[in-house]
Tab-separated table of C-alpha atoms and ligand atoms in Angstrom:
chain	number	residue	atom	x	y	z
A	1	MET	CA	-20.269	4.288	4.647
A	2	HIS	CA	-17.028	2.392	3.959
A	3	GLN	CA	-14.747	2.315	6.985
A	4	SER	CA	-11.030	1.803	6.343
A	5	PRO	CA	-9.576	-1.037	8.333
A	6	PHE	CA	-6.433	0.838	9.096
A	7	VAL	CA	-5.467	4.433	10.008
A	8	PRO	CA	-1.853	5.860	10.435
A	9	ALA	CA	-0.866	5.549	14.144
A	10	GLY	CA	1.622	8.361	13.785
A	11	ASP	CA	3.514	10.391	11.301
A	12	TRP	CA	5.094	8.969	8.061
A	13	ARG	CA	8.761	9.259	8.616
A	14	GLY	CA	11.580	8.641	6.066
A	15	GLN	CA	14.378	6.069	6.943
A	16	PRO	CA	16.384	5.435	8.846
A	17	PHE	CA	14.203	5.760	12.106
A	18	GLY	CA	15.810	7.542	14.869
A	19	PRO	CA	16.756	5.478	17.866
A	20	ALA	CA	13.948	7.148	19.898
A	21	GLN	CA	11.412	6.067	17.397
A	22	PRO	CA	9.641	2.548	17.720
A	23	GLN	CA	11.612	0.110	15.507
A	24	PRO	CA	10.079	-2.351	12.870
A	25	PRO	CA	10.803	-5.948	13.426
A	26	GLN	CA	14.207	-7.102	11.974
A	27	TYR	CA	12.617	-9.579	9.580
A	28	LEU	CA	10.380	-6.816	8.070
A	29	LEU	CA	13.130	-4.174	7.418
A	30	PRO	CA	14.122	-5.479	3.797
A	31	TRP	CA	10.415	-5.734	2.907
A	32	LEU	CA	9.675	-2.340	4.250
A	33	ALA	CA	12.497	-0.729	2.189
A	34	TYR	CA	11.944	-2.774	-0.956
A	35	THR	CA	11.576	-0.439	-3.992
A	36	GLY	CA	10.638	-3.306	-6.575
A	37	SER	CA	7.179	-4.671	-7.069
A	38	LEU	CA	5.764	-5.958	-3.942
A	39	THR	CA	3.344	-8.081	-5.917
A	40	ALA	CA	6.177	-9.768	-7.674
A	41	ALA	CA	7.947	-10.606	-4.441
A	42	LEU	CA	4.871	-11.900	-2.938
A	43	LYS	CA	4.165	-14.036	-5.902
A	44	HIS	CA	7.598	-15.628	-5.567
A	45	LEU	CA	7.474	-16.165	-1.700
A	46	SER	CA	3.884	-17.885	-2.123
A	47	GLY	CA	5.024	-20.092	-5.071
A	48	GLY	CA	2.446	-18.397	-7.192
A	49	ASP	CA	-0.404	-18.847	-4.713
A	50	PHE	CA	-1.099	-15.211	-4.625
A	51	SER	CA	-4.303	-13.165	-5.032
A	52	VAL	CA	-6.027	-9.814	-4.547
A	53	GLN	CA	-9.145	-9.267	-2.380
A	54	VAL	CA	-10.670	-5.905	-3.130
A	55	LEU	CA	-12.075	-4.593	0.204
A	56	GLY	CA	-13.104	-1.300	-1.525
A	57	GLN	CA	-12.785	1.022	-4.519
A	58	SER	CA	-14.627	4.309	-4.661
A	59	TRP	CA	-14.151	7.984	-5.134
A	60	GLN	CA	-13.690	9.652	-1.874
A	61	LEU	CA	-12.136	12.684	-0.211
A	62	PRO	CA	-8.530	11.463	0.820
A	63	ARG	CA	-7.333	11.884	4.282
A	64	PRO	CA	-5.538	15.415	4.912
A	65	GLU	CA	-2.109	13.665	5.006
A	66	GLU	CA	-2.756	12.056	1.825
A	67	CYS	CA	-3.873	15.337	0.254
A	68	HIS	CA	-0.711	16.770	1.521
A	69	ALA	CA	1.491	14.076	0.053
A	70	LEU	CA	-0.297	14.261	-3.403
A	71	HIS	CA	-0.288	18.114	-3.276
A	72	LEU	CA	-4.077	17.959	-3.707
A	73	LYS	CA	-6.526	20.655	-2.784
A	74	ARG	CA	-8.503	19.595	0.354
A	75	ARG	CA	-11.712	19.122	-1.557
A	76	SER	CA	-10.240	17.034	-4.296
A	77	ARG	CA	-11.714	13.715	-4.859
A	78	ALA	CA	-9.731	10.602	-5.768
A	79	LEU	CA	-10.180	6.885	-6.328
A	80	VAL	CA	-9.382	5.106	-2.969
A	81	ARG	CA	-8.542	1.478	-3.532
A	82	GLU	CA	-8.187	-0.764	-0.564
A	83	VAL	CA	-7.005	-4.415	-0.854
A	84	LEU	CA	-5.770	-7.341	0.884
A	85	LEU	CA	-2.803	-9.426	-0.812
A	86	LEU	CA	-3.203	-12.975	0.093
A	87	GLY	CA	-0.304	-15.483	-0.054
A	88	CYS	CA	-1.165	-19.113	0.412
A	89	GLY	CA	-4.508	-18.183	1.299
A	90	GLN	CA	-3.483	-15.952	4.152
A	91	PRO	CA	-3.864	-11.990	4.458
A	92	TRP	CA	-0.249	-10.872	4.125
A	93	VAL	CA	-0.674	-7.256	3.265
A	94	TYR	CA	-3.242	-4.522	3.392
A	95	ALA	CA	-2.845	-1.854	0.760
A	96	ARG	CA	-4.488	1.489	0.355
A	97	SER	CA	-3.817	3.462	-2.925
A	98	VAL	CA	-5.059	7.025	-3.380
A	99	LEU	CA	-5.259	7.684	-7.176
A	100	PRO	CA	-6.223	11.443	-8.004
A	101	LEU	CA	-8.610	11.865	-10.842
A	102	ARG	CA	-5.977	14.061	-12.725
A	103	SER	CA	-3.826	10.980	-12.591
A	104	LEU	CA	-6.354	8.690	-14.157
A	105	GLN	CA	-6.588	10.491	-17.482
A	106	GLY	CA	-5.573	9.337	-21.015
A	107	LYS	CA	-3.249	6.138	-21.115
A	108	SER	CA	-3.872	5.880	-17.272
A	109	ARG	CA	-7.533	5.604	-17.401
A	110	ASN	CA	-7.102	1.741	-17.339
A	111	LEU	CA	-6.122	2.076	-13.465
A	112	ARG	CA	-9.852	3.048	-12.812
A	113	SER	CA	-10.962	-0.481	-13.477
A	114	LEU	CA	-8.361	-2.789	-11.981
A	115	ASP	CA	-10.757	-5.206	-9.969
A	116	ASN	CA	-8.548	-7.976	-8.565
A	117	ARG	CA	-5.509	-7.481	-10.946
A	118	PRO	CA	-2.623	-6.142	-8.746
A	119	LEU	CA	-1.934	-2.518	-9.309
A	120	GLY	CA	1.737	-3.434	-9.160
A	121	GLU	CA	1.518	-5.534	-12.150
A	122	LEU	CA	0.528	-2.332	-14.156
A	123	LEU	CA	2.681	0.181	-12.581
A	124	PHE	CA	5.813	-1.875	-12.870
A	125	SER	CA	5.061	-2.675	-16.529
A	126	GLU	CA	5.321	1.070	-17.428
A	127	PRO	CA	8.906	2.083	-18.611
A	128	GLY	CA	8.609	5.506	-17.338
A	129	ILE	CA	7.362	4.632	-13.813
A	130	ARG	CA	9.140	6.547	-11.036
A	131	ARG	CA	8.905	5.888	-7.231
A	132	GLY	CA	9.589	8.477	-4.581
A	133	GLU	CA	10.901	8.046	-1.138
A	134	ILE	CA	9.515	5.244	1.113
A	135	GLU	CA	8.271	6.457	4.417
A	136	LEU	CA	7.325	4.255	7.308
A	137	ASN	CA	4.655	4.232	9.882
A	138	GLN	CA	2.664	1.988	12.136
A	139	LEU	CA	-0.914	1.588	11.124
A	140	ARG	CA	-3.638	1.049	13.834
A	141	ARG	CA	-6.488	-1.481	13.075
A	142	ASN	CA	-9.969	-0.034	13.200
A	143	THR	CA	-11.393	-2.098	15.936
A	144	ASP	CA	-14.890	-1.391	14.861
A	145	LEU	CA	-14.409	-3.771	12.110
A	146	GLN	CA	-14.237	-7.629	12.569
A	147	LEU	CA	-11.140	-8.308	10.192
A	148	LYS	CA	-9.449	-11.238	11.760
A	149	GLY	CA	-5.793	-12.255	11.693
A	150	LEU	CA	-4.466	-8.948	10.638
A	151	CYS	CA	-2.596	-7.529	13.604
A	152	ASP	CA	-0.625	-8.633	16.608
A	153	LYS	CA	-1.735	-8.024	20.109
A	154	ASP	CA	-1.175	-4.274	19.973
A	155	ASN	CA	-3.591	-3.840	17.067
A	156	CYS	CA	-0.883	-2.340	15.003
A	157	ALA	CA	0.836	-3.245	11.784
A	158	TRP	CA	4.189	-1.798	10.204
A	159	GLY	CA	3.541	-0.146	6.945
A	160	ARG	CA	5.272	1.890	4.287
A	161	ARG	CA	4.000	4.419	1.805
A	162	SER	CA	5.426	6.050	-1.453
A	163	THR	CA	4.262	8.142	-4.140
A	164	PHE	CA	4.671	6.590	-7.817
A	165	TRP	CA	4.969	8.966	-10.572
A	166	LEU	CA	3.201	7.646	-13.839
A	167	ARG	CA	3.403	10.083	-16.768
A	168	ASP	CA	4.336	12.748	-14.254
A	169	LYS	CA	1.238	12.242	-12.318
A	170	PRO	CA	1.170	11.208	-8.659
A	171	LEU	CA	-0.177	7.886	-7.200
A	172	LEU	CA	-0.017	7.328	-3.442
A	173	VAL	CA	0.486	3.786	-2.328
A	174	ALA	CA	0.345	2.574	1.346
A	175	GLU	CA	0.918	-1.116	2.392
A	176	ALA	CA	0.869	-2.748	5.886
A	177	PHE	CA	2.412	-6.200	6.629
A	178	LEU	CA	0.024	-8.250	8.700
A	179	SER	CA	0.566	-10.780	11.275
A	180	HIS	CA	0.212	-13.804	9.054
A	181	PHE	CA	3.036	-12.423	7.050
A	182	ARG	CA	6.343	-14.044	8.435
A	183	PRO	CA	8.872	-14.248	5.680
A	184	GLU	CA	12.291	-16.081	6.489
A	185	GLY	CA	14.184	-13.786	4.122
A	186	PRO	CA	14.324	-10.716	2.045
A	187	PRO	CA	12.173	-10.035	-1.043
A	188	ILE	CA	13.257	-12.110	-4.080
A	189	VAL	CA	11.857	-11.900	-7.508
A	190	SER	CA	11.605	-14.824	-10.043
A	191	ASN	CA	13.315	-14.149	-13.345
A	192	ASN	CA	10.141	-14.469	-15.332
A	193	GLN	CA	8.062	-11.804	-13.255
B	1	ISJ	C1	2.482	-1.254	-5.967
B	1	ISJ	C2	2.256	-2.440	-5.945
B	1	ISJ	O1	1.003	-2.854	-6.093
B	1	ISJ	C3	0.561	-3.781	-4.966
B	1	ISJ	C4	-0.810	-4.004	-5.335
B	1	ISJ	C5	-1.934	-3.250	-4.833
B	1	ISJ	C6	-3.241	-3.165	-5.493
B	1	ISJ	O2	-3.683	-4.345	-6.158
B	1	ISJ	O3	-4.074	-2.464	-5.083
B	1	ISJ	C7	-1.521	-2.143	-4.095
B	1	ISJ	C8	-0.364	-2.046	-3.367
B	1	ISJ	C9	0.633	-3.031	-3.838
B	1	ISJ	O4	0.997	-3.775	-2.645
B	1	ISJ	C10	3.319	-3.419	-5.971
B	1	ISJ	O5	3.185	-4.625	-6.418
B	1	ISJ	O6	4.614	-3.050	-5.702
């Protein structure tokens, strides 16, 4: 049984976080709020030394909070894709995408067989793609798994999630920025990406 390396530590919340909430580190704020393609920004930051490592991609029952976000009935199955995005050979981002069957029909069927092509390259090439609100959360590492170099001492990573609408069908994408990810500035995208 595939175990997910991360689970949400709290509730997903829109921005800005209230003063009583734990605050993300300053250097991550522009990356957590970034509405463009994270893939394109990571490719620029890594000087092109970027790759996707697929941890798992299978038809599953999404988590209750994912079903709620996708307005899915509780017993609906979805294609759950979990990846690590690596920059300069280091794991920079963990991503979990939940793709309902009804969103993977017709022209969107190609999303079923992405392999190690980045989901973002396909989504952001679609002229009609829309992105909903970005919500933030801390994701807690599943300590049953021996995934090294992913979190700081508190076993948590700051993450975000948003729903993409492709041909009016929802896709839920969550990303967590890992301990190796230490950008010196905000996301920048090269002109040719
Ligand atoms: C949505 C994007 O796609 C990225 C690539 C993913 C993948 O290949 O599974 C998942 C989430 C994103 O980090 C993006 O680039 O913004």
